[in-house]
C-alpha cells in the first residue's frame, strides 16, 4: 500500500479498540451468537479471556452457555481450556470448541460452515472415545455421544441449507450424561 491509501489504513489501525494490555480487541457489543452489534446497543456480556479453570468447571460453564443459546461464548471457555490445559488434552478442548463454533455457524444460518465445523470437531474428539476406557467419557464429557450428536446435526443442517438458522439453545448438546439436546 502506498500514498493516501497506505496512510489511511495505518491511521485506521491506530484508532482500533484495545484491551488493557494494548491488544486489538473490539469494544463493540455482541449478541448471544457472538455477532458484533452497533456501538451503543446493549449486547450480552463477553466471556473473560484467559480464565484458567479445571476440567469440571470448564464443562459446567460451557454447558451453562450452551443451554443459554450462547455457543460462541461456550467456544471461548473451551479455548481457555486448550490454551491452559495439558498438551495431551489439547485435541479434546479444541474439538469441543469447534463443535460450539459449528453450532454457532448453524444458528447464524451458515449451513456449510456449521456442518464442516461440527464434523471437524467430532473428528478431533473421536480419538478420545477409545481413550475413555469403553465408557466414552473424558472429564465427564460424553465424547461418544457428542460425536454422534455432531454427525446427526451436521446432516440436518446440510439438508436444510442456509437461511434463518436453528435454535442454538434447542439444539445444544448435553456435554455429559448423554448428548441429546438439553430440555
PDB file of C-alpha atoms in Angstrom:
ATOM      1  CA  UNK A   1       0.000   0.000   0.000  1.00  0.00           C
ATOM      2  CA  UNK A   2       1.321   3.426  -0.826  1.00  0.00           C
ATOM      3  CA  UNK A   3       0.276   7.073  -0.828  1.00  0.00           C
ATOM      4  CA  UNK A   4      -3.010   8.196   0.672  1.00  0.00           C
ATOM      5  CA  UNK A   5      -4.427   4.645   0.857  1.00  0.00           C
ATOM      6  CA  UNK A   6      -1.470   3.479   2.954  1.00  0.00           C
ATOM      7  CA  UNK A   7      -1.728   6.419   5.355  1.00  0.00           C
ATOM      8  CA  UNK A   8      -5.479   5.940   5.748  1.00  0.00           C
ATOM      9  CA  UNK A   9      -5.006   2.235   6.512  1.00  0.00           C
ATOM     10  CA  UNK A  10      -2.395   2.940   9.174  1.00  0.00           C
ATOM     11  CA  UNK A  11      -4.480   5.726  10.710  1.00  0.00           C
ATOM     12  CA  UNK A  12      -7.476   3.411  10.867  1.00  0.00           C
ATOM     13  CA  UNK A  13      -5.459   0.780  12.707  1.00  0.00           C
ATOM     14  CA  UNK A  14      -4.135   3.330  15.193  1.00  0.00           C
ATOM     15  CA  UNK A  15      -7.709   4.094  16.263  1.00  0.00           C
ATOM     16  CA  UNK A  16      -8.643   0.457  16.939  1.00  0.00           C
ATOM     17  CA  UNK A  17     -10.197  -0.601  20.219  1.00  0.00           C
ATOM     18  CA  UNK A  18      -7.571  -2.004  22.596  1.00  0.00           C
ATOM     19  CA  UNK A  19      -7.729  -4.052  25.783  1.00  0.00           C
ATOM     20  CA  UNK A  20      -5.807  -3.205  28.975  1.00  0.00           C
ATOM     21  CA  UNK A  21      -2.667  -4.924  27.619  1.00  0.00           C
ATOM     22  CA  UNK A  22      -2.815  -2.946  24.359  1.00  0.00           C
ATOM     23  CA  UNK A  23      -4.006  -5.849  22.182  1.00  0.00           C
ATOM     24  CA  UNK A  24      -6.547  -5.116  19.480  1.00  0.00           C
ATOM     25  CA  UNK A  25      -9.971  -6.053  20.839  1.00  0.00           C
ATOM     26  CA  UNK A  26     -13.258  -4.769  19.546  1.00  0.00           C
ATOM     27  CA  UNK A  27     -15.282  -2.968  22.180  1.00  0.00           C
ATOM     28  CA  UNK A  28     -18.443  -3.331  20.114  1.00  0.00           C
ATOM     29  CA  UNK A  29     -21.228  -5.131  21.934  1.00  0.00           C
ATOM     30  CA  UNK A  30     -22.045  -8.678  20.778  1.00  0.00           C
ATOM     31  CA  UNK A  31     -25.229 -10.691  20.541  1.00  0.00           C
ATOM     32  CA  UNK A  32     -25.657 -14.167  22.007  1.00  0.00           C
ATOM     33  CA  UNK A  33     -24.128 -15.744  18.894  1.00  0.00           C
ATOM     34  CA  UNK A  34     -21.039 -13.527  19.048  1.00  0.00           C
ATOM     35  CA  UNK A  35     -22.050 -11.215  16.184  1.00  0.00           C
ATOM     36  CA  UNK A  36     -20.989  -7.583  16.575  1.00  0.00           C
ATOM     37  CA  UNK A  37     -23.750  -5.074  17.235  1.00  0.00           C
ATOM     38  CA  UNK A  38     -23.604  -1.317  16.625  1.00  0.00           C
ATOM     39  CA  UNK A  39     -21.862   0.772  19.284  1.00  0.00           C
ATOM     40  CA  UNK A  40     -24.326   1.950  21.917  1.00  0.00           C
ATOM     41  CA  UNK A  41     -26.648  -1.062  21.570  1.00  0.00           C
ATOM     42  CA  UNK A  42     -26.983  -3.340  24.588  1.00  0.00           C
ATOM     43  CA  UNK A  43     -25.370  -6.701  23.983  1.00  0.00           C
ATOM     44  CA  UNK A  44     -24.585  -9.741  26.087  1.00  0.00           C
ATOM     45  CA  UNK A  45     -21.651  -9.783  28.458  1.00  0.00           C
ATOM     46  CA  UNK A  46     -18.498 -11.173  26.904  1.00  0.00           C
ATOM     47  CA  UNK A  47     -16.601 -14.107  28.322  1.00  0.00           C
ATOM     48  CA  UNK A  48     -13.406 -13.018  30.035  1.00  0.00           C
ATOM     49  CA  UNK A  49     -10.332 -14.332  28.236  1.00  0.00           C
ATOM     50  CA  UNK A  50      -7.535 -16.368  29.752  1.00  0.00           C
ATOM     51  CA  UNK A  51      -9.510 -17.835  32.637  1.00  0.00           C
ATOM     52  CA  UNK A  52      -7.855 -20.978  33.977  1.00  0.00           C
ATOM     53  CA  UNK A  53     -10.483 -23.487  35.074  1.00  0.00           C
ATOM     54  CA  UNK A  54     -10.297 -27.141  35.937  1.00  0.00           C
ATOM     55  CA  UNK A  55     -11.965 -29.601  33.537  1.00  0.00           C
ATOM     56  CA  UNK A  56     -15.168 -29.936  35.600  1.00  0.00           C
ATOM     57  CA  UNK A  57     -15.597 -26.167  35.884  1.00  0.00           C
ATOM     58  CA  UNK A  58     -14.906 -25.776  32.155  1.00  0.00           C
ATOM     59  CA  UNK A  59     -17.601 -28.309  31.290  1.00  0.00           C
ATOM     60  CA  UNK A  60     -20.114 -26.735  33.702  1.00  0.00           C
ATOM     61  CA  UNK A  61     -19.558 -23.206  32.384  1.00  0.00           C
ATOM     62  CA  UNK A  62     -19.663 -24.299  28.745  1.00  0.00           C
ATOM     63  CA  UNK A  63     -22.880 -26.251  29.369  1.00  0.00           C
ATOM     64  CA  UNK A  64     -24.461 -23.217  31.026  1.00  0.00           C
ATOM     65  CA  UNK A  65     -23.631 -21.096  27.990  1.00  0.00           C
ATOM     66  CA  UNK A  66     -24.808 -23.742  25.514  1.00  0.00           C
ATOM     67  CA  UNK A  67     -28.103 -24.081  27.395  1.00  0.00           C
ATOM     68  CA  UNK A  68     -28.500 -20.294  27.243  1.00  0.00           C
ATOM     69  CA  UNK A  69     -28.120 -20.372  23.431  1.00  0.00           C
ATOM     70  CA  UNK A  70     -24.629 -18.864  23.521  1.00  0.00           C
ATOM     71  CA  UNK A  71     -22.406 -21.414  21.767  1.00  0.00           C
ATOM     72  CA  UNK A  72     -19.908 -18.747  20.647  1.00  0.00           C
ATOM     73  CA  UNK A  73     -19.275 -17.893  24.289  1.00  0.00           C
ATOM     74  CA  UNK A  74     -19.001 -21.600  25.163  1.00  0.00           C
ATOM     75  CA  UNK A  75     -16.315 -21.866  22.486  1.00  0.00           C
ATOM     76  CA  UNK A  76     -14.316 -19.199  24.323  1.00  0.00           C
ATOM     77  CA  UNK A  77     -14.473 -21.259  27.536  1.00  0.00           C
ATOM     78  CA  UNK A  78     -13.143 -24.299  25.651  1.00  0.00           C
ATOM     79  CA  UNK A  79     -10.457 -22.115  24.057  1.00  0.00           C
ATOM     80  CA  UNK A  80      -9.209 -21.121  27.513  1.00  0.00           C
ATOM     81  CA  UNK A  81      -9.057 -24.835  28.449  1.00  0.00           C
ATOM     82  CA  UNK A  82      -6.973 -25.766  25.419  1.00  0.00           C
ATOM     83  CA  UNK A  83      -4.591 -22.880  25.968  1.00  0.00           C
ATOM     84  CA  UNK A  84      -4.100 -23.549  29.676  1.00  0.00           C
ATOM     85  CA  UNK A  85      -4.553 -27.325  29.881  1.00  0.00           C
ATOM     86  CA  UNK A  86      -2.107 -30.169  29.389  1.00  0.00           C
ATOM     87  CA  UNK A  87      -0.813 -30.811  25.875  1.00  0.00           C
ATOM     88  CA  UNK A  88      -2.344 -34.312  25.880  1.00  0.00           C
ATOM     89  CA  UNK A  89      -5.849 -32.796  26.137  1.00  0.00           C
ATOM     90  CA  UNK A  90      -5.416 -30.095  23.519  1.00  0.00           C
ATOM     91  CA  UNK A  91      -7.317 -32.004  20.803  1.00  0.00           C
ATOM     92  CA  UNK A  92     -10.235 -32.621  23.180  1.00  0.00           C
ATOM     93  CA  UNK A  93     -10.699 -28.961  24.081  1.00  0.00           C
ATOM     94  CA  UNK A  94     -10.061 -27.757  20.523  1.00  0.00           C
ATOM     95  CA  UNK A  95     -12.582 -30.254  19.201  1.00  0.00           C
ATOM     96  CA  UNK A  96     -15.183 -29.160  21.749  1.00  0.00           C
ATOM     97  CA  UNK A  97     -14.536 -25.538  20.767  1.00  0.00           C
ATOM     98  CA  UNK A  98     -15.076 -26.473  17.113  1.00  0.00           C
ATOM     99  CA  UNK A  99     -18.371 -28.170  17.983  1.00  0.00           C
ATOM    100  CA  UNK A 100     -19.502 -24.971  19.730  1.00  0.00           C
ATOM    101  CA  UNK A 101     -18.460 -22.814  16.771  1.00  0.00           C
ATOM    102  CA  UNK A 102     -20.157 -25.258  14.391  1.00  0.00           C
ATOM    103  CA  UNK A 103     -23.377 -24.812  16.356  1.00  0.00           C
ATOM    104  CA  UNK A 104     -22.793 -21.035  16.252  1.00  0.00           C
ATOM    105  CA  UNK A 105     -22.492 -21.025  12.453  1.00  0.00           C
ATOM    106  CA  UNK A 106     -25.523 -23.271  12.038  1.00  0.00           C
ATOM    107  CA  UNK A 107     -27.546 -20.953  14.301  1.00  0.00           C
ATOM    108  CA  UNK A 108     -26.412 -17.968  12.224  1.00  0.00           C
ATOM    109  CA  UNK A 109     -27.702 -19.687   9.072  1.00  0.00           C
ATOM    110  CA  UNK A 110     -24.303 -20.706   7.684  1.00  0.00           C
ATOM    111  CA  UNK A 111     -25.125 -24.330   6.843  1.00  0.00           C
ATOM    112  CA  UNK A 112     -21.866 -25.114   5.033  1.00  0.00           C
ATOM    113  CA  UNK A 113     -19.578 -23.688   7.718  1.00  0.00           C
ATOM    114  CA  UNK A 114     -21.687 -25.119  10.531  1.00  0.00           C
ATOM    115  CA  UNK A 115     -21.686 -28.654   9.128  1.00  0.00           C
ATOM    116  CA  UNK A 116     -17.950 -28.541   8.370  1.00  0.00           C
ATOM    117  CA  UNK A 117     -17.028 -27.372  11.859  1.00  0.00           C
ATOM    118  CA  UNK A 118     -19.337 -29.897  13.515  1.00  0.00           C
ATOM    119  CA  UNK A 119     -17.665 -32.704  11.565  1.00  0.00           C
ATOM    120  CA  UNK A 120     -14.166 -31.331  12.126  1.00  0.00           C
ATOM    121  CA  UNK A 121     -14.782 -31.038  15.878  1.00  0.00           C
ATOM    122  CA  UNK A 122     -16.237 -34.561  16.005  1.00  0.00           C
ATOM    123  CA  UNK A 123     -13.156 -35.835  14.196  1.00  0.00           C
ATOM    124  CA  UNK A 124     -10.863 -34.156  16.713  1.00  0.00           C
ATOM    125  CA  UNK A 125     -12.575 -35.642  19.759  1.00  0.00           C
ATOM    126  CA  UNK A 126     -13.331 -39.091  18.282  1.00  0.00           C
ATOM    127  CA  UNK A 127      -9.917 -40.396  19.335  1.00  0.00           C
ATOM    128  CA  UNK A 128     -10.851 -39.817  22.960  1.00  0.00           C
ATOM    129  CA  UNK A 129     -13.650 -42.412  22.742  1.00  0.00           C
ATOM    130  CA  UNK A 130     -11.068 -45.215  22.847  1.00  0.00           C
ATOM    131  CA  UNK A 131      -9.031 -43.388  25.499  1.00  0.00           C
ATOM    132  CA  UNK A 132     -12.100 -43.258  27.734  1.00  0.00           C
ATOM    133  CA  UNK A 133     -11.849 -46.943  28.549  1.00  0.00           C
ATOM    134  CA  UNK A 134     -15.056 -48.076  26.906  1.00  0.00           C
ATOM    135  CA  UNK A 135     -17.304 -45.609  28.742  1.00  0.00           C
ATOM    136  CA  UNK A 136     -16.860 -42.900  26.130  1.00  0.00           C
ATOM    137  CA  UNK A 137     -16.346 -40.182  28.744  1.00  0.00           C
ATOM    138  CA  UNK A 138     -13.337 -37.990  29.488  1.00  0.00           C
ATOM    139  CA  UNK A 139     -13.617 -35.460  32.342  1.00  0.00           C
ATOM    140  CA  UNK A 140     -17.299 -36.352  32.430  1.00  0.00           C
ATOM    141  CA  UNK A 141     -17.715 -35.361  28.772  1.00  0.00           C
ATOM    142  CA  UNK A 142     -19.769 -37.889  26.811  1.00  0.00           C
ATOM    143  CA  UNK A 143     -17.372 -37.936  23.864  1.00  0.00           C
ATOM    144  CA  UNK A 144     -19.100 -40.796  22.040  1.00  0.00           C
ATOM    145  CA  UNK A 145     -22.470 -39.095  22.421  1.00  0.00           C
ATOM    146  CA  UNK A 146     -21.102 -35.776  21.179  1.00  0.00           C
ATOM    147  CA  UNK A 147     -19.568 -37.405  18.098  1.00  0.00           C
ATOM    148  CA  UNK A 148     -22.978 -38.905  17.286  1.00  0.00           C
ATOM    149  CA  UNK A 149     -24.781 -35.605  18.027  1.00  0.00           C
ATOM    150  CA  UNK A 150     -22.417 -33.641  15.780  1.00  0.00           C
ATOM    151  CA  UNK A 151     -22.804 -36.053  12.861  1.00  0.00           C
ATOM    152  CA  UNK A 152     -26.586 -36.049  13.135  1.00  0.00           C
ATOM    153  CA  UNK A 153     -26.811 -32.251  13.431  1.00  0.00           C
ATOM    154  CA  UNK A 154     -24.348 -31.680  10.568  1.00  0.00           C
ATOM    155  CA  UNK A 155     -26.517 -33.854   8.314  1.00  0.00           C
ATOM    156  CA  UNK A 156     -29.703 -31.994   9.287  1.00  0.00           C
ATOM    157  CA  UNK A 157     -28.041 -28.606   8.811  1.00  0.00           C
ATOM    158  CA  UNK A 158     -26.807 -29.569   5.327  1.00  0.00           C
ATOM    159  CA  UNK A 159     -30.204 -30.919   4.286  1.00  0.00           C
ATOM    160  CA  UNK A 160     -31.947 -27.761   5.498  1.00  0.00           C
ATOM    161  CA  UNK A 161     -29.434 -25.471   3.776  1.00  0.00           C
ATOM    162  CA  UNK A 162     -28.740 -21.896   4.812  1.00  0.00           C
ATOM    163  CA  UNK A 163     -31.304 -19.368   5.843  1.00  0.00           C
ATOM    164  CA  UNK A 164     -32.689 -18.363   9.192  1.00  0.00           C
ATOM    165  CA  UNK A 165     -30.558 -20.795  11.164  1.00  0.00           C
ATOM    166  CA  UNK A 166     -31.548 -23.020  14.018  1.00  0.00           C
ATOM    167  CA  UNK A 167     -32.304 -22.515  17.687  1.00  0.00           C
ATOM    168  CA  UNK A 168     -28.898 -22.781  19.382  1.00  0.00           C
ATOM    169  CA  UNK A 169     -30.369 -23.437  22.831  1.00  0.00           C
ATOM    170  CA  UNK A 170     -32.799 -26.015  21.467  1.00  0.00           C
ATOM    171  CA  UNK A 171     -30.010 -27.881  19.679  1.00  0.00           C
ATOM    172  CA  UNK A 172     -27.461 -27.592  22.497  1.00  0.00           C
ATOM    173  CA  UNK A 173     -25.978 -30.986  23.345  1.00  0.00           C
ATOM    174  CA  UNK A 174     -25.549 -32.394  26.822  1.00  0.00           C
ATOM    175  CA  UNK A 175     -21.805 -32.420  27.353  1.00  0.00           C
ATOM    176  CA  UNK A 176     -22.086 -35.146  29.958  1.00  0.00           C
ATOM    177  CA  UNK A 177     -24.524 -37.940  30.613  1.00  0.00           C
ATOM    178  CA  UNK A 178     -25.928 -38.105  27.092  1.00  0.00           C
ATOM    179  CA  UNK A 179     -25.750 -35.827  24.074  1.00  0.00           C
ATOM    180  CA  UNK A 180     -29.414 -35.190  23.330  1.00  0.00           C
ATOM    181  CA  UNK A 181     -30.390 -31.509  23.352  1.00  0.00           C
ATOM    182  CA  UNK A 182     -30.938 -30.012  26.780  1.00  0.00           C
ATOM    183  CA  UNK A 183     -34.557 -29.984  27.985  1.00  0.00           C
TER     184      UNK A 183
END
